[in-house]
Tab-separated table of C-alpha atoms in Angstrom:
chain	number	residue	atom	x	y	z
A	1	MET	CA	0.000	0.000	0.000
A	2	THR	CA	1.032	3.602	-0.443
A	3	GLU	CA	1.110	5.708	2.687
A	4	THR	CA	-1.986	7.457	3.968
A	5	ALA	CA	-1.354	11.162	4.335
A	6	ARG	CA	-2.913	12.730	7.399
A	7	ARG	CA	-3.104	16.464	7.780
A	8	ALA	CA	-1.645	18.666	10.451
A	9	GLY	CA	-3.458	20.435	13.215
A	10	THR	CA	-3.052	23.995	14.381
A	11	ARG	CA	-0.308	25.420	16.514
A	12	GLY	CA	-1.251	28.958	17.388
A	13	SER	CA	-2.741	29.510	13.933
A	14	THR	CA	-3.775	33.007	12.938
A	15	GLY	CA	-5.904	31.841	10.042
A	16	THR	CA	-9.143	30.049	9.322
A	17	GLN	CA	-9.206	26.616	10.897
A	18	GLY	CA	-10.824	23.500	9.599
A	19	THR	CA	-10.038	19.890	8.858
A	20	THR	CA	-8.551	18.068	5.920
A	21	GLY	CA	-9.009	14.867	4.012
A	22	THR	CA	-7.053	12.571	1.743
A	23	HIS	CA	-7.555	11.752	-1.892
A	24	GLY	CA	-7.740	8.157	-3.040
A	25	SER	CA	-4.205	6.917	-3.588
A	26	THR	CA	-3.029	6.090	-7.099
A	27	GLY	CA	0.681	6.229	-6.317
A	28	THR	CA	3.282	4.573	-8.470
A	29	HIS	CA	5.486	3.033	-5.793
A	30	GLU	CA	5.461	2.120	-2.127
A	31	ARG	CA	6.769	4.142	0.796
A	32	PRO	CA	6.522	1.692	3.683
A	33	GLY	CA	6.472	2.930	7.256
A	34	ARG	CA	6.318	6.663	6.582
A	35	THR	CA	3.031	8.357	7.243
A	36	VAL	CA	2.324	12.054	7.564
A	37	GLU	CA	1.123	12.567	11.111
A	38	PRO	CA	-0.846	15.535	12.452
A	39	VAL	CA	0.657	17.828	15.062
A	40	GLY	CA	-2.140	19.469	17.011
A	41	PRO	CA	-5.844	18.989	17.680
A	42	VAL	CA	-7.281	18.880	14.144
A	43	ALA	CA	-8.511	15.398	13.324
A	44	PRO	CA	-7.367	13.711	10.119
A	45	GLY	CA	-9.769	12.341	7.562
A	46	VAL	CA	-11.937	15.364	6.734
A	47	ARG	CA	-11.269	17.937	4.022
A	48	ARG	CA	-10.407	21.400	5.325
A	49	ALA	CA	-12.360	24.504	4.387
A	50	TRP	CA	-10.109	27.435	3.468
A	51	PRO	CA	-11.086	31.065	2.894
A	52	THR	CA	-11.517	32.201	-0.701
A	53	SER	CA	-8.809	34.835	-0.212
A	54	PHE	CA	-5.781	35.284	2.027
A	55	ALA	CA	-5.429	38.975	1.189
A	56	ASP	CA	-5.863	39.805	4.877
A	57	ARG	CA	-2.413	38.215	5.457
A	58	LEU	CA	-0.626	40.754	3.242
A	59	THR	CA	1.806	42.975	5.127
A	60	ALA	CA	1.821	45.580	2.354
A	61	PRO	CA	-0.687	46.492	-0.365
A	62	LEU	CA	-0.194	44.917	-3.768
A	63	PRO	CA	0.978	47.380	-6.445
A	64	GLY	CA	-1.793	49.218	-8.257
A	65	LEU	CA	-2.139	50.556	-11.778
A	66	ARG	CA	-0.107	53.682	-11.041
A	67	ALA	CA	2.872	51.630	-9.838
A	68	MET	CA	2.671	49.317	-12.833
A	69	ALA	CA	2.524	52.286	-15.180
A	70	ARG	CA	5.643	53.721	-13.540
A	71	LEU	CA	7.434	50.389	-13.912
A	72	ALA	CA	6.543	50.225	-17.596
A	73	ARG	CA	7.651	53.845	-18.077
A	74	GLU	CA	11.010	53.317	-16.371
A	75	GLY	CA	11.612	49.901	-17.948
A	76	ALA	CA	13.773	48.909	-15.001
A	77	MET	CA	13.010	45.226	-14.465
A	78	ARG	CA	16.111	43.777	-16.127
A	79	PRO	CA	19.796	44.649	-15.779
A	80	GLY	CA	21.464	46.377	-18.707
A	81	PRO	CA	24.558	45.100	-20.528
A	82	GLU	CA	26.828	46.260	-17.688
A	83	GLY	CA	24.739	44.332	-15.171
A	84	LEU	CA	24.924	41.163	-17.264
A	85	ARG	CA	28.640	41.179	-18.013
A	86	ASP	CA	29.426	39.096	-14.897
A	87	VAL	CA	27.225	36.167	-15.892
A	88	PRO	CA	30.355	34.059	-16.630
A	89	ARG	CA	31.538	34.747	-13.058
A	90	LEU	CA	28.420	33.456	-11.336
A	91	PRO	CA	29.466	30.693	-8.930
A	92	TYR	CA	28.636	27.281	-10.348
A	93	SER	CA	30.373	24.186	-9.039
A	94	PRO	CA	28.279	21.009	-9.214
A	95	ALA	CA	29.585	18.065	-7.239
A	96	PRO	CA	28.239	14.732	-5.992
A	97	LEU	CA	25.960	14.963	-2.992
A	98	PRO	CA	27.941	14.487	0.212
A	99	PRO	CA	27.102	11.538	2.447
A	100	ALA	CA	24.400	12.328	4.988
A	101	GLU	CA	25.471	10.464	8.086
A	102	PRO	CA	23.053	9.841	10.984
A	103	GLY	CA	22.854	12.897	13.198
A	104	THR	CA	23.847	15.334	10.458
A	105	VAL	CA	21.979	17.695	8.164
A	106	ALA	CA	23.242	18.088	4.579
A	107	VAL	CA	22.078	20.847	2.240
A	108	THR	CA	22.839	21.221	-1.465
A	109	TRP	CA	21.876	24.315	-3.453
A	110	ALA	CA	20.402	23.253	-6.782
A	111	GLY	CA	19.836	26.907	-7.715
A	112	HIS	CA	17.338	29.725	-7.064
A	113	ALA	CA	15.170	28.521	-4.119
A	114	SER	CA	15.661	24.816	-4.834
A	115	TRP	CA	17.563	22.884	-2.169
A	116	VAL	CA	18.196	19.224	-1.521
A	117	VAL	CA	17.880	18.963	2.259
A	118	ARG	CA	18.747	15.656	3.905
A	119	ILE	CA	17.582	15.647	7.487
A	120	GLY	CA	16.527	12.919	9.888
A	121	GLY	CA	16.985	10.226	7.248
A	122	LEU	CA	14.721	12.024	4.733
A	123	THR	CA	15.598	13.715	1.450
A	124	VAL	CA	13.457	16.840	1.036
A	125	LEU	CA	13.269	19.193	-1.949
A	126	THR	CA	12.359	22.840	-1.476
A	127	ASP	CA	10.519	24.691	-4.280
A	128	PRO	CA	11.993	22.378	-6.942
A	129	VAL	CA	12.581	24.115	-10.282
A	130	TRP	CA	14.652	21.998	-12.678
A	131	SER	CA	13.310	23.664	-15.828
A	132	ARG	CA	15.620	25.651	-18.082
A	133	ARG	CA	13.180	28.560	-18.214
A	134	ILE	CA	10.031	29.687	-16.453
A	135	LEU	CA	7.136	31.805	-17.642
A	136	GLY	CA	8.050	35.425	-18.329
A	137	THR	CA	11.822	35.195	-17.853
A	138	PRO	CA	14.884	34.448	-19.993
A	139	ALA	CA	16.538	31.058	-19.754
A	140	ARG	CA	18.564	30.203	-16.664
A	141	LEU	CA	21.860	31.996	-16.156
A	142	THR	CA	23.382	28.895	-14.585
A	143	PRO	CA	22.381	25.256	-15.066
A	144	VAL	CA	20.711	23.375	-12.253
A	145	GLY	CA	23.386	22.366	-9.765
A	146	VAL	CA	22.207	18.765	-9.309
A	147	ALA	CA	21.173	16.568	-12.215
A	148	TRP	CA	17.738	15.076	-11.658
A	149	ALA	CA	19.088	11.588	-12.353
A	150	GLU	CA	21.613	12.008	-9.526
A	151	LEU	CA	19.007	12.696	-6.855
A	152	PRO	CA	18.273	10.018	-4.283
A	153	ARG	CA	14.656	9.022	-3.751
A	154	ILE	CA	12.698	12.112	-2.771
A	155	ASP	CA	10.875	11.530	0.500
A	156	ALA	CA	9.057	14.884	0.622
A	157	VAL	CA	8.696	18.247	-1.103
A	158	VAL	CA	7.888	21.607	0.487
A	159	ILE	CA	6.392	24.476	-1.521
A	160	SER	CA	6.502	28.071	-0.301
A	161	HIS	CA	3.929	29.618	-2.677
A	162	ASN	CA	2.596	29.413	-6.208
A	163	HIS	CA	4.707	31.871	-8.222
A	164	TYR	CA	6.204	30.235	-11.289
A	165	ASP	CA	9.804	30.427	-10.087
A	166	HIS	CA	8.823	28.403	-7.001
A	167	LEU	CA	6.014	26.141	-8.217
A	168	ASP	CA	7.194	24.561	-11.465
A	169	ALA	CA	4.740	22.132	-13.029
A	170	PRO	CA	7.234	20.451	-15.432
A	171	THR	CA	9.570	19.625	-12.555
A	172	LEU	CA	6.808	18.339	-10.311
A	173	ARG	CA	5.582	16.053	-13.095
A	174	ARG	CA	8.824	14.125	-12.694
A	175	LEU	CA	7.819	13.027	-9.195
A	176	PRO	CA	5.841	9.895	-8.337
A	177	ARG	CA	2.266	10.924	-7.634
A	178	ASP	CA	2.400	9.541	-4.082
A	179	THR	CA	5.339	11.752	-3.067
A	180	PRO	CA	4.427	13.513	0.205
A	181	LEU	CA	3.940	17.215	-0.541
A	182	PHE	CA	3.677	19.955	2.089
A	183	VAL	CA	2.019	23.041	0.651
A	184	PRO	CA	0.370	26.300	1.766
A	185	ALA	CA	-3.321	26.463	2.589
A	186	GLY	CA	-5.472	26.687	-0.519
A	187	LEU	CA	-2.899	25.149	-2.871
A	188	GLY	CA	-3.949	21.524	-2.485
A	189	ARG	CA	-6.461	21.763	-5.334
A	190	TRP	CA	-3.667	22.580	-7.782
A	191	PHE	CA	-1.937	19.314	-6.861
A	192	ALA	CA	-5.140	17.296	-6.772
A	193	ARG	CA	-5.827	18.296	-10.379
A	194	ARG	CA	-2.441	16.802	-11.230
A	195	ARG	CA	-3.276	13.546	-9.401
A	196	PHE	CA	-0.923	13.934	-6.484
A	197	THR	CA	-2.337	11.874	-3.649
A	198	GLU	CA	-0.305	12.733	-0.528
A	199	VAL	CA	-0.755	16.485	-0.155
A	200	THR	CA	-0.725	18.196	3.227
A	201	GLU	CA	-2.010	21.785	3.275
A	202	LEU	CA	-1.041	23.898	6.266
A	203	ASP	CA	-1.866	27.314	7.619
A	204	TRP	CA	0.735	29.522	9.317
A	205	TRP	CA	2.033	28.039	12.583
A	206	GLU	CA	0.714	24.577	11.769
A	207	ALA	CA	2.889	21.485	11.520
A	208	ALA	CA	2.993	17.860	10.412
A	209	GLU	CA	5.505	15.062	10.877
A	210	LEU	CA	6.908	12.525	8.431
A	211	GLY	CA	9.397	9.830	9.388
A	212	GLY	CA	10.402	11.659	12.566
A	213	VAL	CA	10.958	14.989	10.790
A	214	ARG	CA	8.667	17.881	11.666
A	215	PHE	CA	7.461	20.317	8.989
A	216	ASP	CA	6.337	23.678	10.400
A	217	PHE	CA	4.748	26.210	8.046
A	218	VAL	CA	5.641	29.764	9.051
A	219	PRO	CA	4.685	33.249	7.761
A	220	ALA	CA	6.422	35.298	5.082
A	221	HIS	CA	6.074	38.846	3.760
A	222	HIS	CA	4.930	37.982	0.265
A	223	TRP	CA	1.818	37.111	-1.771
A	224	SER	CA	0.521	34.559	-4.261
A	225	LYS	CA	-0.707	34.689	-7.845
A	226	ARG	CA	-0.526	32.342	-10.800
A	227	THR	CA	-3.142	33.655	-13.207
A	228	LEU	CA	-4.890	36.959	-13.835
A	229	PHE	CA	-7.696	36.029	-11.472
A	230	ASP	CA	-6.238	34.192	-8.467
A	231	ALA	CA	-4.247	36.764	-6.463
A	232	CYS	CA	-3.955	35.649	-2.827
A	233	ARG	CA	-6.268	32.662	-3.335
A	234	SER	CA	-3.640	30.456	-1.687
A	235	LEU	CA	-1.283	31.225	1.170
A	236	TRP	CA	2.490	31.812	1.111
A	237	GLY	CA	5.187	31.174	3.710
A	238	GLY	CA	8.362	29.373	4.707
A	239	TRP	CA	9.201	26.079	6.378
A	240	VAL	CA	11.110	24.959	9.449
A	241	LEU	CA	12.344	21.359	9.170
A	242	SER	CA	13.355	19.748	12.468
A	243	ASP	CA	14.699	16.295	13.201
A	244	GLY	CA	14.391	14.325	16.414
A	245	GLY	CA	17.861	15.322	17.574
A	246	GLY	CA	17.199	19.050	17.830
A	247	ARG	CA	18.667	20.076	14.459
A	248	SER	CA	16.604	22.490	12.391
A	249	VAL	CA	16.679	24.277	9.038
A	250	TYR	CA	14.566	27.311	8.152
A	251	PHE	CA	13.676	27.725	4.464
A	252	ALA	CA	12.298	31.227	3.963
A	253	GLY	CA	10.873	30.699	0.487
A	254	ASP	CA	10.231	34.150	-0.966
A	255	THR	CA	9.841	37.096	1.388
A	256	GLY	CA	10.411	40.731	2.131
A	257	TYR	CA	11.830	41.944	5.411
A	258	GLY	CA	9.573	42.475	8.403
A	259	HIS	CA	8.430	41.435	11.840
A	260	TRP	CA	7.836	37.765	11.076
A	261	PHE	CA	11.526	36.847	11.313
A	262	GLY	CA	11.683	37.774	14.978
A	263	GLU	CA	8.505	35.843	15.690
A	264	ILE	CA	9.778	32.769	13.847
A	265	GLY	CA	12.985	32.946	15.869
A	266	ARG	CA	11.035	33.160	19.129
A	267	ARG	CA	8.843	30.187	18.263
A	268	HIS	CA	11.743	28.147	16.889
A	269	PRO	CA	14.740	29.000	19.058
A	270	GLY	CA	18.134	27.576	18.175
A	271	LEU	CA	17.746	27.331	14.400
A	272	ASP	CA	20.890	25.771	12.957
A	273	LEU	CA	20.627	27.132	9.416
A	274	ALA	CA	18.565	29.816	7.691
A	275	LEU	CA	18.158	29.568	3.908
A	276	LEU	CA	17.446	33.201	3.031
A	277	PRO	CA	16.791	35.028	-0.265
A	278	ILE	CA	19.193	37.798	-1.280
A	279	GLY	CA	18.249	38.561	-4.907
A	280	ALA	CA	15.474	40.007	-7.091
A	281	TYR	CA	15.320	43.294	-5.170
A	282	ALA	CA	15.676	46.140	-7.702
A	283	PRO	CA	14.091	48.568	-8.264
A	284	ARG	CA	13.620	48.896	-4.533
A	285	TRP	CA	10.456	50.995	-4.705
A	286	TRP	CA	8.794	48.105	-6.524
A	287	LEU	CA	10.171	45.049	-4.714
A	288	SER	CA	11.037	46.122	-1.168
A	289	THR	CA	7.876	44.705	0.392
A	290	VAL	CA	8.220	41.224	-1.129
A	291	HIS	CA	11.961	40.540	-1.562
A	292	THR	CA	14.746	41.102	0.950
A	293	ASP	CA	17.879	42.783	-0.334
A	294	PRO	CA	21.239	41.434	0.881
A	295	GLU	CA	21.461	43.753	3.875
A	296	GLU	CA	17.932	42.900	4.955
A	297	ALA	CA	18.700	39.188	4.618
A	298	VAL	CA	21.541	39.575	7.106
A	299	ARG	CA	19.194	41.464	9.434
A	300	ALA	CA	16.648	38.655	9.079
A	301	TYR	CA	19.352	36.141	10.032
A	302	GLU	CA	20.038	38.179	13.140
A	303	ASP	CA	16.335	38.390	14.012
A	304	LEU	CA	15.997	34.626	13.627
A	305	GLY	CA	18.945	33.916	15.923
A	306	ALA	CA	20.160	31.220	13.541
A	307	ARG	CA	23.573	29.607	13.774
A	308	ALA	CA	24.394	29.986	10.059
A	309	MET	CA	22.933	31.539	6.924
A	310	ALA	CA	22.950	30.238	3.345
A	311	PRO	CA	21.962	32.769	0.635
A	312	MET	CA	19.620	31.764	-2.178
A	313	HIS	CA	17.194	33.259	-4.738
A	314	TRP	CA	19.869	34.680	-7.003
A	315	ALA	CA	22.250	33.549	-9.807
A	316	ALA	CA	19.639	31.443	-11.631
A	317	PHE	CA	16.938	33.625	-13.204
A	318	VAL	CA	16.870	37.276	-14.261
A	319	LEU	CA	13.884	38.551	-12.303
A	320	SER	CA	14.876	42.147	-11.542
A	321	ALA	CA	17.252	44.972	-12.365
A	322	GLU	CA	20.270	44.571	-10.080
A	323	PRO	CA	23.585	43.448	-11.634
A	324	VAL	CA	23.747	39.671	-11.553
A	325	LEU	CA	26.750	39.386	-9.207
A	326	GLU	CA	25.748	42.232	-6.887
A	327	PRO	CA	23.682	40.151	-4.402
A	328	LEU	CA	26.713	38.052	-3.454
A	329	GLU	CA	29.043	41.042	-3.214
A	330	ARG	CA	26.626	42.973	-1.019
A	331	VAL	CA	25.774	40.111	1.325
A	332	ARG	CA	29.474	39.411	1.907
A	333	ALA	CA	30.150	43.073	2.586
A	334	GLU	CA	27.221	43.355	5.005
A	335	TRP	CA	28.224	40.151	6.771
A	336	GLU	CA	31.706	41.553	7.385
A	337	ARG	CA	30.340	44.956	8.405
A	338	ALA	CA	28.036	43.295	10.950
A	339	GLY	CA	30.974	41.423	12.462
A	340	HIS	CA	29.624	37.912	11.988
A	341	ALA	CA	32.019	34.962	11.862
A	342	ARG	CA	32.908	34.239	8.245
A	343	ASP	CA	32.323	30.498	8.574
A	344	ARG	CA	28.683	31.154	9.504
A	345	LEU	CA	27.962	32.505	5.999
A	346	TRP	CA	27.439	29.502	3.738
A	347	ASP	CA	27.677	31.386	0.428
A	348	LEU	CA	27.591	28.260	-1.709
A	349	PRO	CA	27.997	28.077	-5.458
A	350	VAL	CA	25.135	26.584	-7.431
A	351	GLY	CA	25.637	22.854	-6.939
A	352	GLY	CA	27.555	23.336	-3.688
A	353	SER	CA	26.879	21.498	-0.424
A	354	ARG	CA	27.534	21.846	3.287
A	355	VAL	CA	27.019	19.405	6.122
A	356	LEU	CA	25.909	20.423	9.589
A	357	GLY	CA	27.522	18.037	12.037
A	358	ALA	CA	25.952	16.383	15.023
């Protein structure tokens, strides 16, 4: 039998509560002994009722017609020739995945917001995008850092939100349909239409467990939209992955800077590693509420109280106007200015890995 996915309960949720259900399993392979377990009081076995809009979770208004007209007038959403000249210098160094020994956490940056996280005996993908291009952008600046054929069996996938550079249908089609998926509230229907059978939708501050690893869904300063008519119909956020030995990784997904980082740090003290976005921030008047710049990413790391920080969300796709190498240069400069230990900044190349010891 394939596993039966059971949904998570609330943990101090600020959103609409309800219950969830499972779809009939049509998985393509077996996953013995690993069942998604609820954390909290919500009973499994009943479909949850979500609000039709999560716009009340926005921490800043979405841009209106005047802002979009200004953006079109300025034409400042892509770097010019000077900003693109360093494309050959973008760090790209694919290597075999390191061994993930018991009691360790291994992370490998596949590019953009896609990570291979091996924790508690599980292999977890974050926002997997293995496509060469996504809707509305040029082709990738750097290849994916890990060939799909070189991945171990994927035990779970976490999705932060539904923007195309984070929710990539061609990549997800490569997965067996019974792969456990942890997704924001309201996004389960998208996966059900694609015949995925083990989908756990969570609200902010809710959690579920799989194979001894806990998946906590936490807030972000962002939004969701995939078509002209579905703005904020599903939620957005980040994930905290924790094993049974006290090791934890925070994956921020896509986010601007704001108060949620301090709250996440208070609710999840002792984070070992924060995977934080540092790119897609210019022009600032347009993107400041939804994407951290490098200096804000360092501030977010400080607010979280994490042990180490690994930058992401740069060097793969041209999504904004800053020079392509600037995010790395600025985050290194801010890290030094703030006086943080250099070995706590895991500024990996695409395809690079680090292992957090026991």
